[in-house]
Short mmCIF file of N, CA, C and O in Angstrom, two decimals:
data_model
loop_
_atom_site.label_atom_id
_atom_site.label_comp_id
_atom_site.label_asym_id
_atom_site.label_seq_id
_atom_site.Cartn_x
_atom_site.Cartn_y
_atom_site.Cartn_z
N UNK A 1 16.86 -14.48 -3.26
CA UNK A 1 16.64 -13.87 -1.97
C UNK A 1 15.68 -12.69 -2.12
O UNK A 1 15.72 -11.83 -3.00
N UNK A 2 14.71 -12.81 -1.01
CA UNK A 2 13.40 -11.74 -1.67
C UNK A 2 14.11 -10.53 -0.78
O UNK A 2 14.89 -10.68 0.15
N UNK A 3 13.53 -9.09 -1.42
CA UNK A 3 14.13 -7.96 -0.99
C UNK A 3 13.12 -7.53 0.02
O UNK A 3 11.92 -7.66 -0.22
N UNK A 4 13.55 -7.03 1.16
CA UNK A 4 12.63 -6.57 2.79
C UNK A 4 12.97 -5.32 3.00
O UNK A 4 14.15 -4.98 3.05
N UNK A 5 11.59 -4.15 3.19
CA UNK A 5 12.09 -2.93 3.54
C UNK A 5 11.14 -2.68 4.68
O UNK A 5 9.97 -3.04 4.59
N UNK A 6 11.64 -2.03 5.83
CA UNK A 6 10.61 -1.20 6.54
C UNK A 6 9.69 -0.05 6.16
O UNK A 6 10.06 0.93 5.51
N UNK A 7 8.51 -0.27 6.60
CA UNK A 7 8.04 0.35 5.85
C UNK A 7 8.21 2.33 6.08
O UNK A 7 7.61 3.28 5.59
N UNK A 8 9.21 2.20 6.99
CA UNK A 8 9.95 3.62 7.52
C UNK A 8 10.65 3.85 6.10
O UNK A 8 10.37 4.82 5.39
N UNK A 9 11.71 2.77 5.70
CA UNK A 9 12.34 2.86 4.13
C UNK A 9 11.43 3.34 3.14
O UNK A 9 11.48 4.46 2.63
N UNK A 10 10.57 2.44 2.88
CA UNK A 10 10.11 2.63 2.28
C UNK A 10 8.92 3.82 1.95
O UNK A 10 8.24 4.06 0.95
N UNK A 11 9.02 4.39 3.18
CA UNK A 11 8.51 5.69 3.15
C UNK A 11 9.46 6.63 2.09
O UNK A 11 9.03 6.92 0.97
N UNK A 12 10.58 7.00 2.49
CA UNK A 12 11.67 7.78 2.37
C UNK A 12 12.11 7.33 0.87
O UNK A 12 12.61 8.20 0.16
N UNK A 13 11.96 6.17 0.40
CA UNK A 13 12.15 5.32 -0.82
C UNK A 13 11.19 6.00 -1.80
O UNK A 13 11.43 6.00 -3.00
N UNK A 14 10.20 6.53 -1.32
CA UNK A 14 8.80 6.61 -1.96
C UNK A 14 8.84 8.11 -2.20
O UNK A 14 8.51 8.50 -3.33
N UNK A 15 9.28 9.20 -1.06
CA UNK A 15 9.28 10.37 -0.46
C UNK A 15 7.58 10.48 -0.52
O UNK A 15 6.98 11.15 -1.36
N UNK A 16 7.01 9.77 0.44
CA UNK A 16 5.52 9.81 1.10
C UNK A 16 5.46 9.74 2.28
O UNK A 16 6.40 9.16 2.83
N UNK A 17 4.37 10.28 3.11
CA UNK A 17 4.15 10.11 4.59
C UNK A 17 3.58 8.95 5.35
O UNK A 17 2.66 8.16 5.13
N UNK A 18 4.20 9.07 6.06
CA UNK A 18 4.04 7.64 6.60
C UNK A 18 3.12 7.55 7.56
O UNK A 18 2.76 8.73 7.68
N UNK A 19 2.31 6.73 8.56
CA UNK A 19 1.53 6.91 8.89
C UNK A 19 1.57 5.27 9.94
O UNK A 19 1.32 4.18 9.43
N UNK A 20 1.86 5.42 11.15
CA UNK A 20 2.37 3.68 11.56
C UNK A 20 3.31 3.72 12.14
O UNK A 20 3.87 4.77 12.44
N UNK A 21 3.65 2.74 12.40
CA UNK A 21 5.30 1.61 12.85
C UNK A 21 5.97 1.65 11.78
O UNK A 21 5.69 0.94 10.81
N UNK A 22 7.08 2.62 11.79
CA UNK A 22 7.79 2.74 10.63
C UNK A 22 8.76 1.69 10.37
O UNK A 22 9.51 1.70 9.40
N UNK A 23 8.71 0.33 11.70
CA UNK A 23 9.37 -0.55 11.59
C UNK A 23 8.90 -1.75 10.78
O UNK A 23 9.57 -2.63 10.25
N UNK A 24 7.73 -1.61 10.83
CA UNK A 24 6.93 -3.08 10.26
C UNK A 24 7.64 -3.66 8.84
O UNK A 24 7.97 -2.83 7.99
N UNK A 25 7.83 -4.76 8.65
CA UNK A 25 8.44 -5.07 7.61
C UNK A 25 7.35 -5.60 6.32
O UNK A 25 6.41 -6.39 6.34
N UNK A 26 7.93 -4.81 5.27
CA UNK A 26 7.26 -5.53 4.07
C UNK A 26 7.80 -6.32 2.80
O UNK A 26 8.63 -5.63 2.20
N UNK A 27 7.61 -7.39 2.28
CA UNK A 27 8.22 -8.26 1.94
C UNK A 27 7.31 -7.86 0.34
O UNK A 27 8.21 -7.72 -0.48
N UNK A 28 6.50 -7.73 -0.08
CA UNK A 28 6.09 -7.56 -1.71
C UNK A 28 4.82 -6.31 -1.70
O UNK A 28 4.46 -5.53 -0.82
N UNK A 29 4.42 -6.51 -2.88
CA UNK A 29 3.41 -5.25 -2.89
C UNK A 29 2.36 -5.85 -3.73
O UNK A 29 2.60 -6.50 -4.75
N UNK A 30 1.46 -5.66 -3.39
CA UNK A 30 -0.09 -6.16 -3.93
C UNK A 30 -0.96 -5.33 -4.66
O UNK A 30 -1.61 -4.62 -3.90
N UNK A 31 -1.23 -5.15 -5.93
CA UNK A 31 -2.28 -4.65 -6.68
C UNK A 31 -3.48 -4.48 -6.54
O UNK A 31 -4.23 -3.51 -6.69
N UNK A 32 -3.68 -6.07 -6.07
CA UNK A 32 -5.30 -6.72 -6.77
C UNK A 32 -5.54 -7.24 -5.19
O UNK A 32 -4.70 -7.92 -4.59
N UNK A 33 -6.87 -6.80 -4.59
CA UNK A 33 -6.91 -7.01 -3.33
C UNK A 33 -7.29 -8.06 -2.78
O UNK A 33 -7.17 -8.38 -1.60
N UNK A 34 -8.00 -8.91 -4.06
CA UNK A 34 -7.88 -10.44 -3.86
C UNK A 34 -6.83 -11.34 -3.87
O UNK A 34 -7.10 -12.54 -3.81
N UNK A 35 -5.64 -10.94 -3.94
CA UNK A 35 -3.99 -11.35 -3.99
C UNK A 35 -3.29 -10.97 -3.36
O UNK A 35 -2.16 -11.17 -3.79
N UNK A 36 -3.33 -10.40 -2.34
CA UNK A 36 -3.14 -9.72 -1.19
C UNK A 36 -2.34 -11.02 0.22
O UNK A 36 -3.08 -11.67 0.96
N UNK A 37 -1.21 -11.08 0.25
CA UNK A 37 -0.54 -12.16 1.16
C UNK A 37 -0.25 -11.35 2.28
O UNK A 37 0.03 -10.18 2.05
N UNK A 38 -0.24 -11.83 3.71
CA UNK A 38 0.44 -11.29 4.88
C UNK A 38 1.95 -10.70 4.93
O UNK A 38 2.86 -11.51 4.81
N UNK A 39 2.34 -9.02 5.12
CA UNK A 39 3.70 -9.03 4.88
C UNK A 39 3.86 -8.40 3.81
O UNK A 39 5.01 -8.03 3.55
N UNK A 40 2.70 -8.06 2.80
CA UNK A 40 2.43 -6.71 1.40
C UNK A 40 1.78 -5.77 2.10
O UNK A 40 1.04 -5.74 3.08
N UNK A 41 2.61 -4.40 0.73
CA UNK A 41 1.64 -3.74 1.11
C UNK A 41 0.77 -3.19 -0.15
O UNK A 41 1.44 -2.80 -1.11
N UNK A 42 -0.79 -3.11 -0.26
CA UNK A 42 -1.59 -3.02 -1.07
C UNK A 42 -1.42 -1.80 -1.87
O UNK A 42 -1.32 -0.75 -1.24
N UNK A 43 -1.39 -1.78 -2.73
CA UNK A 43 -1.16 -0.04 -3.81
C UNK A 43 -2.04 0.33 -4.63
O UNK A 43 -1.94 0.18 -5.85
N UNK A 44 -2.99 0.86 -4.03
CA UNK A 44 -4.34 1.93 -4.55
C UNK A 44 -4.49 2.50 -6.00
O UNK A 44 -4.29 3.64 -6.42
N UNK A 45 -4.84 1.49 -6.55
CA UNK A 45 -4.33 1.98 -7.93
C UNK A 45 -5.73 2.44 -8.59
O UNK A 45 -6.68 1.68 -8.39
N UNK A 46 -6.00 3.82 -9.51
CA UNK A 46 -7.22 4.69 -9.35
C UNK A 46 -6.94 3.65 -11.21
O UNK A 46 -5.82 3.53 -11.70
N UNK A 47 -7.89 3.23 -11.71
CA UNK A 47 -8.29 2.70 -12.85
C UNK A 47 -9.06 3.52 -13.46
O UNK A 47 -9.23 4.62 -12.93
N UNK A 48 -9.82 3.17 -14.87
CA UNK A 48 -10.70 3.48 -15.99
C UNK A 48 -12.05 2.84 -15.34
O UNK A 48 -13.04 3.56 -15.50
N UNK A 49 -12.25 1.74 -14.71
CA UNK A 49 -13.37 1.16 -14.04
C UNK A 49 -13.60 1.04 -12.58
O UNK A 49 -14.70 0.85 -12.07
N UNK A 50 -12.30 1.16 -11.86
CA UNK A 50 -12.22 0.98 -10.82
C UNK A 50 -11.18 1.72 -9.72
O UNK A 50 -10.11 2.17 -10.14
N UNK A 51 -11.35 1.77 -9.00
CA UNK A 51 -10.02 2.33 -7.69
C UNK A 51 -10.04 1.56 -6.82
O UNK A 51 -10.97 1.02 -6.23
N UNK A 52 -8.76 1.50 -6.71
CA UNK A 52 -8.52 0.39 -5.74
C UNK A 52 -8.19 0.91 -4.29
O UNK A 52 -7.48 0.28 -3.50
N UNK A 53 -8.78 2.13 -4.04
CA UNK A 53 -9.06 2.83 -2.65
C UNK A 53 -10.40 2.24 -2.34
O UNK A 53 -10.61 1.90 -1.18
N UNK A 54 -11.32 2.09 -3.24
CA UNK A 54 -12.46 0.88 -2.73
C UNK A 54 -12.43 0.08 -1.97
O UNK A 54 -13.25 -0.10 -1.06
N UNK A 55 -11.16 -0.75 -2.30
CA UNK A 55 -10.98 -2.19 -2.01
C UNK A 55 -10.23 -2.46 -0.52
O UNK A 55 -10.23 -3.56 0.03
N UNK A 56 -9.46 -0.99 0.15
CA UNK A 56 -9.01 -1.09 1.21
C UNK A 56 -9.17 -2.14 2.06
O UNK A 56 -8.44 -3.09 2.36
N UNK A 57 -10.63 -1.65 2.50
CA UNK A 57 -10.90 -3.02 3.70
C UNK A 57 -10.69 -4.08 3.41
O UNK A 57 -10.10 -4.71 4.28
N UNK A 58 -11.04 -4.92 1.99
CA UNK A 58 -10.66 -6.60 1.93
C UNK A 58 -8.64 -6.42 1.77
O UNK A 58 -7.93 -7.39 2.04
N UNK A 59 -8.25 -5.56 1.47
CA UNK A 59 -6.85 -5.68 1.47
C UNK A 59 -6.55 -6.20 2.79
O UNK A 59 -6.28 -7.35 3.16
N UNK A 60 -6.68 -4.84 3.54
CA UNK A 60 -6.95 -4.85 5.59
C UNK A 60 -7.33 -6.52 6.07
O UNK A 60 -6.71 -7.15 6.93
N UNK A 61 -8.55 -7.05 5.26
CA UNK A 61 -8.73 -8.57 5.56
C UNK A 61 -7.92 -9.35 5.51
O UNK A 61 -7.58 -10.06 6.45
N UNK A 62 -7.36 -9.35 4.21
CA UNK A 62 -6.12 -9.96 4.04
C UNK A 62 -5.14 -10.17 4.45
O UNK A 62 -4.32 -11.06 4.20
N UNK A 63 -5.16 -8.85 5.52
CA UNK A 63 -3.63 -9.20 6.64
C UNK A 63 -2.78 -8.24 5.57
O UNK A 63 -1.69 -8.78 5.36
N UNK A 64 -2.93 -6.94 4.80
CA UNK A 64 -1.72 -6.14 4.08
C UNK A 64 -1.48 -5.79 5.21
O UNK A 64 -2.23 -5.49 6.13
N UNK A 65 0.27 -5.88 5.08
CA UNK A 65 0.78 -5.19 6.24
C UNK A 65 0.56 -3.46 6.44
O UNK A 65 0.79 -2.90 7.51
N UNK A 66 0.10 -2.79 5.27
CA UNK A 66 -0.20 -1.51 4.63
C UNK A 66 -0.93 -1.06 3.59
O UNK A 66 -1.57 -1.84 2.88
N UNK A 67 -0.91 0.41 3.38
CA UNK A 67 -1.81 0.46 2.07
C UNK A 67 -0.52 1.60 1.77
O UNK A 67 0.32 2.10 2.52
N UNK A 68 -0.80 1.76 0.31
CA UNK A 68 0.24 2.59 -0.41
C UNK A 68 -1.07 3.51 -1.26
O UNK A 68 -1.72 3.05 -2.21
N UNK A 69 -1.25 4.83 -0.68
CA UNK A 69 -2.43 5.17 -1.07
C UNK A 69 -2.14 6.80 -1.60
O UNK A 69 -1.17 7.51 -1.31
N UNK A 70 -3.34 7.13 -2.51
CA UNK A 70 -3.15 8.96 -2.14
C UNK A 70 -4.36 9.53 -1.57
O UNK A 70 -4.83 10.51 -2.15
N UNK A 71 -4.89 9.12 -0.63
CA UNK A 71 -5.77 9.83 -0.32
C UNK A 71 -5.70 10.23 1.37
O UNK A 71 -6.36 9.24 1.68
N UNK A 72 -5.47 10.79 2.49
CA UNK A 72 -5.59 10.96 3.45
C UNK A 72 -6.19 9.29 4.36
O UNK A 72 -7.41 9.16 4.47
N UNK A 73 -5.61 8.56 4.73
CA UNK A 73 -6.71 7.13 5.23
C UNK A 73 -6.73 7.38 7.22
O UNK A 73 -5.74 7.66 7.89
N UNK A 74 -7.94 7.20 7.66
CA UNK A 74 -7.55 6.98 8.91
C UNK A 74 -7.50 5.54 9.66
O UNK A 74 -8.34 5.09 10.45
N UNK A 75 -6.81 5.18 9.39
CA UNK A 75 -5.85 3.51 9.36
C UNK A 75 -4.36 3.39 10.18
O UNK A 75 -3.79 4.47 10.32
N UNK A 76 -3.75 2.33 10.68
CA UNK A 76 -2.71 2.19 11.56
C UNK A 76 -1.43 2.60 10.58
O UNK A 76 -0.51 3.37 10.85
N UNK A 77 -1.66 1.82 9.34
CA UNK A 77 -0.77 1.81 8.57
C UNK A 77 -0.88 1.76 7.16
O UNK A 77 -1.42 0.91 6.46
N UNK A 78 0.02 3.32 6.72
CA UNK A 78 -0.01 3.27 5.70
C UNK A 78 1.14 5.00 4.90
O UNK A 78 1.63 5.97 5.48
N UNK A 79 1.12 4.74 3.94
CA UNK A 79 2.22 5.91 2.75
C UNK A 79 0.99 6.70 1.96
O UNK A 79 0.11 6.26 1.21
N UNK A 80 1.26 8.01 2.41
CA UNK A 80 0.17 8.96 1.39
C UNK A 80 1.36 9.54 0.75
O UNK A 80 2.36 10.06 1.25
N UNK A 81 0.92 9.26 -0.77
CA UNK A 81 2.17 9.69 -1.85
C UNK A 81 1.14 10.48 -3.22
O UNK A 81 0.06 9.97 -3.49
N UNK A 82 1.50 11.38 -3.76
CA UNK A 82 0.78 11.88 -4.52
C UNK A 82 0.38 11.26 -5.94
O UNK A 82 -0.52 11.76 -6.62
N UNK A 83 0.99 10.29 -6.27
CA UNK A 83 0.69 9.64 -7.44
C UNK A 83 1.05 7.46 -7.05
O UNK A 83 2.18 6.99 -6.91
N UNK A 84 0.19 6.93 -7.01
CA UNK A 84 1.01 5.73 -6.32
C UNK A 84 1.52 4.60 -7.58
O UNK A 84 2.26 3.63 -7.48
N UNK A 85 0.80 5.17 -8.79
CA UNK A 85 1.34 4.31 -10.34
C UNK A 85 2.66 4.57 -10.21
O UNK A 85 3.44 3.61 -10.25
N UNK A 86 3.40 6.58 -9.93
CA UNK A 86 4.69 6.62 -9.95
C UNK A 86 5.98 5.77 -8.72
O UNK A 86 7.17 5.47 -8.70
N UNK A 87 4.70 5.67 -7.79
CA UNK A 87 5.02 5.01 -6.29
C UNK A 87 5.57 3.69 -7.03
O UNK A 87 6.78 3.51 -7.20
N UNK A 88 4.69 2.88 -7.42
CA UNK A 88 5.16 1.31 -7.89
C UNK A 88 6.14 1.06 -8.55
O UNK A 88 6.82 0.07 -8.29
N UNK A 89 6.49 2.01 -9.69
CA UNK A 89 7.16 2.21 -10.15
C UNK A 89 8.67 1.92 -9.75
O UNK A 89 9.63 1.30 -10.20
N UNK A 90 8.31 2.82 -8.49
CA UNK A 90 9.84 3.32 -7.70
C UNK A 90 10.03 1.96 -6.89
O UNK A 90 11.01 1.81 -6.16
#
């Protein structure tokens, strides 16, 4: 049975700000923004080659229900958390 949080929970889960419909439901979490399914939410992950705050918009294409980010986004939906590697984690 797959685990479902709002992404209101999962704000509070995270202790990040939320930014949205704190009701929307999210069902997994997405890395790689080419893997990105309807119902994730995408997690901005700052790399050695890359950041995946780049990649926002094709996430957004993808139908992420969110982004899990640290940077300020002006977007419907999304968690500004100060570190989001420790975010995934959690």
């Amino acid at each position: 049975m797959a685990v479902e949080y709002t992404l209101g929970e999962l704000s509070v889960l995270l202790g990040g700000q939320l930014r949205g419909d704190s009701s929307l439901i999210v069902r997994g979490v997405a890395v790689d923004h080419r893997k990105v399914s309807s119902g994730e939410i995408f997690c901005c992950i700052r790399g050695v080659k890359h950041d995946g705050h780049n990649f926002i918009d094709q996430a957004l294409a993808s139908n992420a229900t969110a982004i899990l980010t640290e940077i300020e986004l002006n977007i419907s939906s999304s968690i500004l958390v100060a570190d989001t590697r420790a975010a995934l984690s959690a």
